[in-house]
Amino acid sequence: MPVNIKNLDEIKQWYKSKKPMYSSLAMKVESIIKDVLDSAGITYYSISSRAKEIDSFMKKASKDKYNDPINQIQDLAGIRVITYVKSEVNDCCEVIKPLFKIDENNSADKSMELGIDRVGYRSVHYVATLTDDRSRLPEFKWFEGLTFEIQIRTILEHAWADIAHDRSYKFKGEFPSEYDIERRFALASATLELVDREFNSIVQTLDKYNSEVLEKTKQGDLDIPINTPSLTNYLSQKLAHLVAIGKVQATFNGGEEKVIDELVAFGINSIYELDQIIKDNPLKFIADSDIEFNYLSYLRHIMLFTDIDKYFDHAWKNNWYAIEYGTAIMLKHAGVNIDVFTKYGVHISVEDDIDIDTEVEHLTTII
């Protein structure tokens, strides 16, 4: 039976007093989920939390189906996990479910509810409470018995929900047939689902390729085209000792595409070809230097050591304009013509009281 006005006023005052607690609960649960997903190495797009707004709560509480809104409405605290693809939704579910007491009767996978012949809103919803063990901890004891809802969905499922469910575009009731709203909406929903599935399939294919490349490089089979997975896997093994002692950071700092373009322009099209020039270069200089390297700068240094003229003529493409004096010292000591830097307008960051020729002589005496 519907809630009468007097009860609605009382319910509103009750929720006003409880909303800060539900907000705190939502943030606590968000933190738990984030920490565990990060520790498990599971990829996700975002995690957010909120306490239901008072107006939203009252609108829901006034519906005929709620005769005890305080106990029946279970999403006063809400946590949303958004992933890139569907397989990550499944990974998140496997990790999240054991963390809390899940109310299976009120939890659902909305995609399963659609059946095989329907399209529409898809998302995993868990209604949950904290476990008994967690509720006994001082920082969680205030939340014992309080329910919260966890939603787990892909970015595309989130886009669908934002348009069709969470925002103002409520597609309900009858529409004039000339607008063809229902059919167009169903087609859009089906298209989103197909795209979501294809993204998931592409990611799984990339993961399979990455595993194959990793296995090949471990076995010494380096006849592999240069691309992000092959380059990352190769360097992670080839430079493991330099990474371990802190000489190289295991990152491209977002420069994967640039350095791959430079390698190809330099004439390196396979991991085997890259391995050959790395073998021919004085890696001891890099290991003994005080310069901080990452994968990007390491590969550029290798090309500079190999053929500085070729690098600037074909691969450089104005991608950078300054080099540390320590690098110039290493290059000069290795017999590289560093006058090329001046030719191309690359600035050598030399301290005022440092002379490169003097530093080269000093370097020669200690190596």
PDB file of N, CA and C in Angstrom, residues 185-248:
ATOM      1  N   PHE A 185      15.219   2.568 -31.004  1.00  0.00           N
ATOM      2  CA  PHE A 185      15.864   2.392 -29.703  1.00  0.00           C
ATOM      3  C   PHE A 185      16.365   0.961 -29.537  1.00  0.00           C
ATOM      4  N   ALA A 186      15.564  -0.006 -29.984  1.00  0.00           N
ATOM      5  CA  ALA A 186      15.977  -1.410 -29.906  1.00  0.00           C
ATOM      6  C   ALA A 186      17.189  -1.673 -30.793  1.00  0.00           C
ATOM      7  N   LEU A 187      17.210  -1.069 -31.991  1.00  0.00           N
ATOM      8  CA  LEU A 187      18.357  -1.228 -32.887  1.00  0.00           C
ATOM      9  C   LEU A 187      19.624  -0.632 -32.279  1.00  0.00           C
ATOM     10  N   ALA A 188      19.484   0.535 -31.656  1.00  0.00           N
ATOM     11  CA  ALA A 188      20.642   1.168 -31.015  1.00  0.00           C
ATOM     12  C   ALA A 188      21.171   0.301 -29.884  1.00  0.00           C
ATOM     13  N   SER A 189      20.243  -0.265 -29.107  1.00  0.00           N
ATOM     14  CA  SER A 189      20.644  -1.134 -28.003  1.00  0.00           C
ATOM     15  C   SER A 189      21.367  -2.372 -28.513  1.00  0.00           C
ATOM     16  N   ALA A 190      20.826  -2.981 -29.571  1.00  0.00           N
ATOM     17  CA  ALA A 190      21.453  -4.178 -30.138  1.00  0.00           C
ATOM     18  C   ALA A 190      22.832  -3.861 -30.698  1.00  0.00           C
ATOM     19  N   THR A 191      22.970  -2.689 -31.327  1.00  0.00           N
ATOM     20  CA  THR A 191      24.265  -2.281 -31.879  1.00  0.00           C
ATOM     21  C   THR A 191      25.297  -2.104 -30.776  1.00  0.00           C
ATOM     22  N   LEU A 192      24.899  -1.460 -29.683  1.00  0.00           N
ATOM     23  CA  LEU A 192      25.813  -1.284 -28.553  1.00  0.00           C
ATOM     24  C   LEU A 192      26.266  -2.630 -27.997  1.00  0.00           C
ATOM     25  N   GLU A 193      25.323  -3.568 -27.907  1.00  0.00           N
ATOM     26  CA  GLU A 193      25.683  -4.889 -27.376  1.00  0.00           C
ATOM     27  C   GLU A 193      26.662  -5.598 -28.305  1.00  0.00           C
ATOM     28  N   LEU A 194      26.447  -5.486 -29.610  1.00  0.00           N
ATOM     29  CA  LEU A 194      27.372  -6.101 -30.567  1.00  0.00           C
ATOM     30  C   LEU A 194      28.758  -5.472 -30.482  1.00  0.00           C
ATOM     31  N   VAL A 195      28.812  -4.147 -30.374  1.00  0.00           N
ATOM     32  CA  VAL A 195      30.099  -3.456 -30.256  1.00  0.00           C
ATOM     33  C   VAL A 195      30.797  -3.871 -28.970  1.00  0.00           C
ATOM     34  N   ASP A 196      30.034  -3.964 -27.882  1.00  0.00           N
ATOM     35  CA  ASP A 196      30.597  -4.383 -26.601  1.00  0.00           C
ATOM     36  C   ASP A 196      31.226  -5.769 -26.721  1.00  0.00           C
ATOM     37  N   ARG A 197      30.510  -6.674 -27.378  1.00  0.00           N
ATOM     38  CA  ARG A 197      31.028  -8.035 -27.550  1.00  0.00           C
ATOM     39  C   ARG A 197      32.278  -8.052 -28.434  1.00  0.00           C
ATOM     40  N   GLU A 198      32.279  -7.227 -29.483  1.00  0.00           N
ATOM     41  CA  GLU A 198      33.433  -7.200 -30.382  1.00  0.00           C
ATOM     42  C   GLU A 198      34.658  -6.620 -29.683  1.00  0.00           C
ATOM     43  N   PHE A 199      34.463  -5.566 -28.883  1.00  0.00           N
ATOM     44  CA  PHE A 199      35.571  -5.027 -28.097  1.00  0.00           C
ATOM     45  C   PHE A 199      36.153  -6.105 -27.191  1.00  0.00           C
ATOM     46  N   ASN A 200      35.271  -6.850 -26.552  1.00  0.00           N
ATOM     47  CA  ASN A 200      35.716  -7.910 -25.652  1.00  0.00           C
ATOM     48  C   ASN A 200      36.508  -8.969 -26.416  1.00  0.00           C
ATOM     49  N   SER A 201      36.018  -9.328 -27.613  1.00  0.00           N
ATOM     50  CA  SER A 201      36.704 -10.325 -28.436  1.00  0.00           C
ATOM     51  C   SER A 201      38.070  -9.823 -28.885  1.00  0.00           C
ATOM     52  N   ILE A 202      38.152  -8.540 -29.251  1.00  0.00           N
ATOM     53  CA  ILE A 202      39.428  -7.958 -29.675  1.00  0.00           C
ATOM     54  C   ILE A 202      40.434  -7.995 -28.536  1.00  0.00           C
ATOM     55  N   VAL A 203      39.993  -7.618 -27.346  1.00  0.00           N
ATOM     56  CA  VAL A 203      40.890  -7.617 -26.183  1.00  0.00           C
ATOM     57  C   VAL A 203      41.392  -9.026 -25.892  1.00  0.00           C
ATOM     58  N   GLN A 204      40.501 -10.017 -25.984  1.00  0.00           N
ATOM     59  CA  GLN A 204      40.918 -11.400 -25.745  1.00  0.00           C
ATOM     60  C   GLN A 204      41.928 -11.859 -26.798  1.00  0.00           C
ATOM     61  N   THR A 205      41.742 -11.436 -28.048  1.00  0.00           N
ATOM     62  CA  THR A 205      42.697 -11.771 -29.105  1.00  0.00           C
ATOM     63  C   THR A 205      44.052 -11.133 -28.832  1.00  0.00           C
ATOM     64  N   LEU A 206      44.037  -9.869 -28.403  1.00  0.00           N
ATOM     65  CA  LEU A 206      45.288  -9.182 -28.068  1.00  0.00           C
ATOM     66  C   LEU A 206      45.997  -9.864 -26.900  1.00  0.00           C
ATOM     67  N   ASP A 207      45.215 -10.289 -25.908  1.00  0.00           N
ATOM     68  CA  ASP A 207      45.808 -10.997 -24.765  1.00  0.00           C
ATOM     69  C   ASP A 207      46.454 -12.307 -25.215  1.00  0.00           C
ATOM     70  N   LYS A 208      45.776 -13.006 -26.137  1.00  0.00           N
ATOM     71  CA  LYS A 208      46.329 -14.259 -26.657  1.00  0.00           C
ATOM     72  C   LYS A 208      47.626 -13.998 -27.409  1.00  0.00           C
ATOM     73  N   TYR A 209      47.631 -12.959 -28.241  1.00  0.00           N
ATOM     74  CA  TYR A 209      48.843 -12.605 -28.990  1.00  0.00           C
ATOM     75  C   TYR A 209      49.969 -12.232 -28.034  1.00  0.00           C
ATOM     76  N   ASN A 210      49.644 -11.470 -27.003  1.00  0.00           N
ATOM     77  CA  ASN A 210      50.647 -11.058 -26.024  1.00  0.00           C
ATOM     78  C   ASN A 210      51.281 -12.271 -25.345  1.00  0.00           C
ATOM     79  N   SER A 211      50.461 -13.268 -25.009  1.00  0.00           N
ATOM     80  CA  SER A 211      50.978 -14.487 -24.379  1.00  0.00           C
ATOM     81  C   SER A 211      51.890 -15.255 -25.334  1.00  0.00           C
ATOM     82  N   GLU A 212      51.491 -15.312 -26.600  1.00  0.00           N
ATOM     83  CA  GLU A 212      52.311 -16.010 -27.594  1.00  0.00           C
ATOM     84  C   GLU A 212      53.657 -15.316 -27.784  1.00  0.00           C
ATOM     85  N   VAL A 213      53.637 -13.980 -27.827  1.00  0.00           N
ATOM     86  CA  VAL A 213      54.876 -13.214 -27.981  1.00  0.00           C
ATOM     87  C   VAL A 213      55.780 -13.419 -26.779  1.00  0.00           C
ATOM     88  N   LEU A 214      55.198 -13.404 -25.597  1.00  0.00           N
ATOM     89  CA  LEU A 214      55.982 -13.607 -24.373  1.00  0.00           C
ATOM     90  C   LEU A 214      56.672 -14.963 -24.398  1.00  0.00           C
ATOM     91  N   GLU A 215      55.944 -15.989 -24.812  1.00  0.00           N
ATOM     92  CA  GLU A 215      56.516 -17.332 -24.861  1.00  0.00           C
ATOM     93  C   GLU A 215      57.624 -17.417 -25.909  1.00  0.00           C
ATOM     94  N   LYS A 216      57.414 -16.792 -27.063  1.00  0.00           N
ATOM     95  CA  LYS A 216      58.439 -16.804 -28.114  1.00  0.00           C
ATOM     96  C   LYS A 216      59.723 -16.122 -27.654  1.00  0.00           C
ATOM     97  N   THR A 217      59.590 -14.954 -27.026  1.00  0.00           N
ATOM     98  CA  THR A 217      60.789 -14.227 -26.589  1.00  0.00           C
ATOM     99  C   THR A 217      61.519 -14.995 -25.496  1.00  0.00           C
ATOM    100  N   LYS A 218      60.777 -15.687 -24.644  1.00  0.00           N
ATOM    101  CA  LYS A 218      61.418 -16.507 -23.609  1.00  0.00           C
ATOM    102  C   LYS A 218      62.241 -17.623 -24.239  1.00  0.00           C
ATOM    103  N   GLN A 219      61.745 -18.161 -25.357  1.00  0.00           N
ATOM    104  CA  GLN A 219      62.430 -19.263 -26.032  1.00  0.00           C
ATOM    105  C   GLN A 219      63.511 -18.781 -26.995  1.00  0.00           C
ATOM    106  N   GLY A 220      63.671 -17.464 -27.111  1.00  0.00           N
ATOM    107  CA  GLY A 220      64.698 -16.915 -27.994  1.00  0.00           C
ATOM    108  C   GLY A 220      64.276 -16.772 -29.435  1.00  0.00           C
ATOM    109  N   ASP A 221      62.993 -16.993 -29.723  1.00  0.00           N
ATOM    110  CA  ASP A 221      62.479 -16.808 -31.081  1.00  0.00           C
ATOM    111  C   ASP A 221      62.098 -15.338 -31.235  1.00  0.00           C
ATOM    112  N   LEU A 222      62.979 -14.562 -31.865  1.00  0.00           N
ATOM    113  CA  LEU A 222      62.793 -13.111 -31.934  1.00  0.00           C
ATOM    114  C   LEU A 222      62.331 -12.630 -33.308  1.00  0.00           C
ATOM    115  N   ASP A 223      61.946 -13.542 -34.167  1.00  0.00           N
ATOM    116  CA  ASP A 223      61.455 -13.165 -35.496  1.00  0.00           C
ATOM    117  C   ASP A 223      60.002 -12.704 -35.373  1.00  0.00           C
ATOM    118  N   ILE A 224      59.833 -11.573 -34.702  1.00  0.00           N
ATOM    119  CA  ILE A 224      58.513 -11.036 -34.377  1.00  0.00           C
ATOM    120  C   ILE A 224      58.477  -9.571 -34.810  1.00  0.00           C
ATOM    121  N   PRO A 225      57.405  -9.120 -35.450  1.00  0.00           N
ATOM    122  CA  PRO A 225      57.322  -7.708 -35.844  1.00  0.00           C
ATOM    123  C   PRO A 225      57.388  -6.776 -34.626  1.00  0.00           C
ATOM    124  N   ILE A 226      57.918  -5.587 -34.845  1.00  0.00           N
ATOM    125  CA  ILE A 226      57.956  -4.579 -33.785  1.00  0.00           C
ATOM    126  C   ILE A 226      56.549  -4.021 -33.569  1.00  0.00           C
ATOM    127  N   ASN A 227      56.019  -4.188 -32.377  1.00  0.00           N
ATOM    128  CA  ASN A 227      54.764  -3.560 -31.972  1.00  0.00           C
ATOM    129  C   ASN A 227      54.782  -3.421 -30.454  1.00  0.00           C
ATOM    130  N   THR A 228      53.762  -2.846 -29.894  1.00  0.00           N
ATOM    131  CA  THR A 228      53.779  -2.575 -28.452  1.00  0.00           C
ATOM    132  C   THR A 228      53.939  -3.840 -27.609  1.00  0.00           C
ATOM    133  N   PRO A 229      53.132  -4.906 -27.822  1.00  0.00           N
ATOM    134  CA  PRO A 229      53.318  -6.103 -26.997  1.00  0.00           C
ATOM    135  C   PRO A 229      54.694  -6.741 -27.162  1.00  0.00           C
ATOM    136  N   SER A 230      55.158  -6.868 -28.414  1.00  0.00           N
ATOM    137  CA  SER A 230      56.446  -7.540 -28.632  1.00  0.00           C
ATOM    138  C   SER A 230      57.593  -6.733 -28.036  1.00  0.00           C
ATOM    139  N   LEU A 231      57.545  -5.416 -28.197  1.00  0.00           N
ATOM    140  CA  LEU A 231      58.613  -4.558 -27.679  1.00  0.00           C
ATOM    141  C   LEU A 231      58.631  -4.563 -26.154  1.00  0.00           C
ATOM    142  N   THR A 232      57.453  -4.483 -25.551  1.00  0.00           N
ATOM    143  CA  THR A 232      57.368  -4.480 -24.084  1.00  0.00           C
ATOM    144  C   THR A 232      57.862  -5.799 -23.507  1.00  0.00           C
ATOM    145  N   ASN A 233      57.418  -6.915 -24.083  1.00  0.00           N
ATOM    146  CA  ASN A 233      57.850  -8.227 -23.590  1.00  0.00           C
ATOM    147  C   ASN A 233      59.352  -8.423 -23.751  1.00  0.00           C
ATOM    148  N   TYR A 234      59.884  -8.019 -24.884  1.00  0.00           N
ATOM    149  CA  TYR A 234      61.319  -8.175 -25.129  1.00  0.00           C
ATOM    150  C   TYR A 234      62.133  -7.352 -24.139  1.00  0.00           C
ATOM    151  N   LEU A 235      61.792  -6.075 -23.987  1.00  0.00           N
ATOM    152  CA  LEU A 235      62.565  -5.200 -23.094  1.00  0.00           C
ATOM    153  C   LEU A 235      62.444  -5.630 -21.634  1.00  0.00           C
ATOM    154  N   SER A 236      61.269  -6.132 -21.252  1.00  0.00           N
ATOM    155  CA  SER A 236      61.095  -6.560 -19.859  1.00  0.00           C
ATOM    156  C   SER A 236      62.036  -7.703 -19.506  1.00  0.00           C
ATOM    157  N   GLN A 237      62.393  -8.520 -20.503  1.00  0.00           N
ATOM    158  CA  GLN A 237      63.348  -9.604 -20.273  1.00  0.00           C
ATOM    159  C   GLN A 237      64.794  -9.149 -20.513  1.00  0.00           C
ATOM    160  N   LYS A 238      65.008  -8.421 -21.595  1.00  0.00           N
ATOM    161  CA  LYS A 238      66.362  -7.998 -21.957  1.00  0.00           C
ATOM    162  C   LYS A 238      66.957  -7.051 -20.922  1.00  0.00           C
ATOM    163  N   LEU A 239      66.142  -6.176 -20.370  1.00  0.00           N
ATOM    164  CA  LEU A 239      66.645  -5.153 -19.452  1.00  0.00           C
ATOM    165  C   LEU A 239      66.295  -5.442 -17.999  1.00  0.00           C
ATOM    166  N   ALA A 240      65.933  -6.683 -17.715  1.00  0.00           N
ATOM    167  CA  ALA A 240      65.506  -7.022 -16.351  1.00  0.00           C
ATOM    168  C   ALA A 240      66.569  -6.668 -15.321  1.00  0.00           C
ATOM    169  N   HIS A 241      67.850  -6.892 -15.661  1.00  0.00           N
ATOM    170  CA  HIS A 241      68.924  -6.612 -14.703  1.00  0.00           C
ATOM    171  C   HIS A 241      69.079  -5.115 -14.470  1.00  0.00           C
ATOM    172  N   LEU A 242      68.890  -4.313 -15.530  1.00  0.00           N
ATOM    173  CA  LEU A 242      68.995  -2.861 -15.380  1.00  0.00           C
ATOM    174  C   LEU A 242      67.788  -2.293 -14.629  1.00  0.00           C
ATOM    175  N   VAL A 243      66.621  -2.887 -14.842  1.00  0.00           N
ATOM    176  CA  VAL A 243      65.429  -2.475 -14.091  1.00  0.00           C
ATOM    177  C   VAL A 243      65.599  -2.824 -12.619  1.00  0.00           C
ATOM    178  N   ALA A 244      66.149  -4.007 -12.352  1.00  0.00           N
ATOM    179  CA  ALA A 244      66.314  -4.477 -10.971  1.00  0.00           C
ATOM    180  C   ALA A 244      67.238  -3.585 -10.153  1.00  0.00           C
ATOM    181  N   ILE A 245      68.260  -3.010 -10.796  1.00  0.00           N
ATOM    182  CA  ILE A 245      69.208  -2.163 -10.057  1.00  0.00           C
ATOM    183  C   ILE A 245      68.860  -0.679 -10.173  1.00  0.00           C
ATOM    184  N   GLY A 246      67.689  -0.392 -10.759  1.00  0.00           N
ATOM    185  CA  GLY A 246      67.209   0.981 -10.803  1.00  0.00           C
ATOM    186  C   GLY A 246      67.787   1.853 -11.887  1.00  0.00           C
ATOM    187  N   LYS A 247      68.462   1.258 -12.872  1.00  0.00           N
ATOM    188  CA  LYS A 247      69.047   2.050 -13.953  1.00  0.00           C
ATOM    189  C   LYS A 247      68.029   2.375 -15.052  1.00  0.00           C
ATOM    190  N   VAL A 248      67.037   1.524 -15.199  1.00  0.00           N
ATOM    191  CA  VAL A 248      66.013   1.721 -16.226  1.00  0.00           C
ATOM    192  C   VAL A 248      64.637   1.544 -15.593  1.00  0.00           C
TER     193      VAL A 248
END
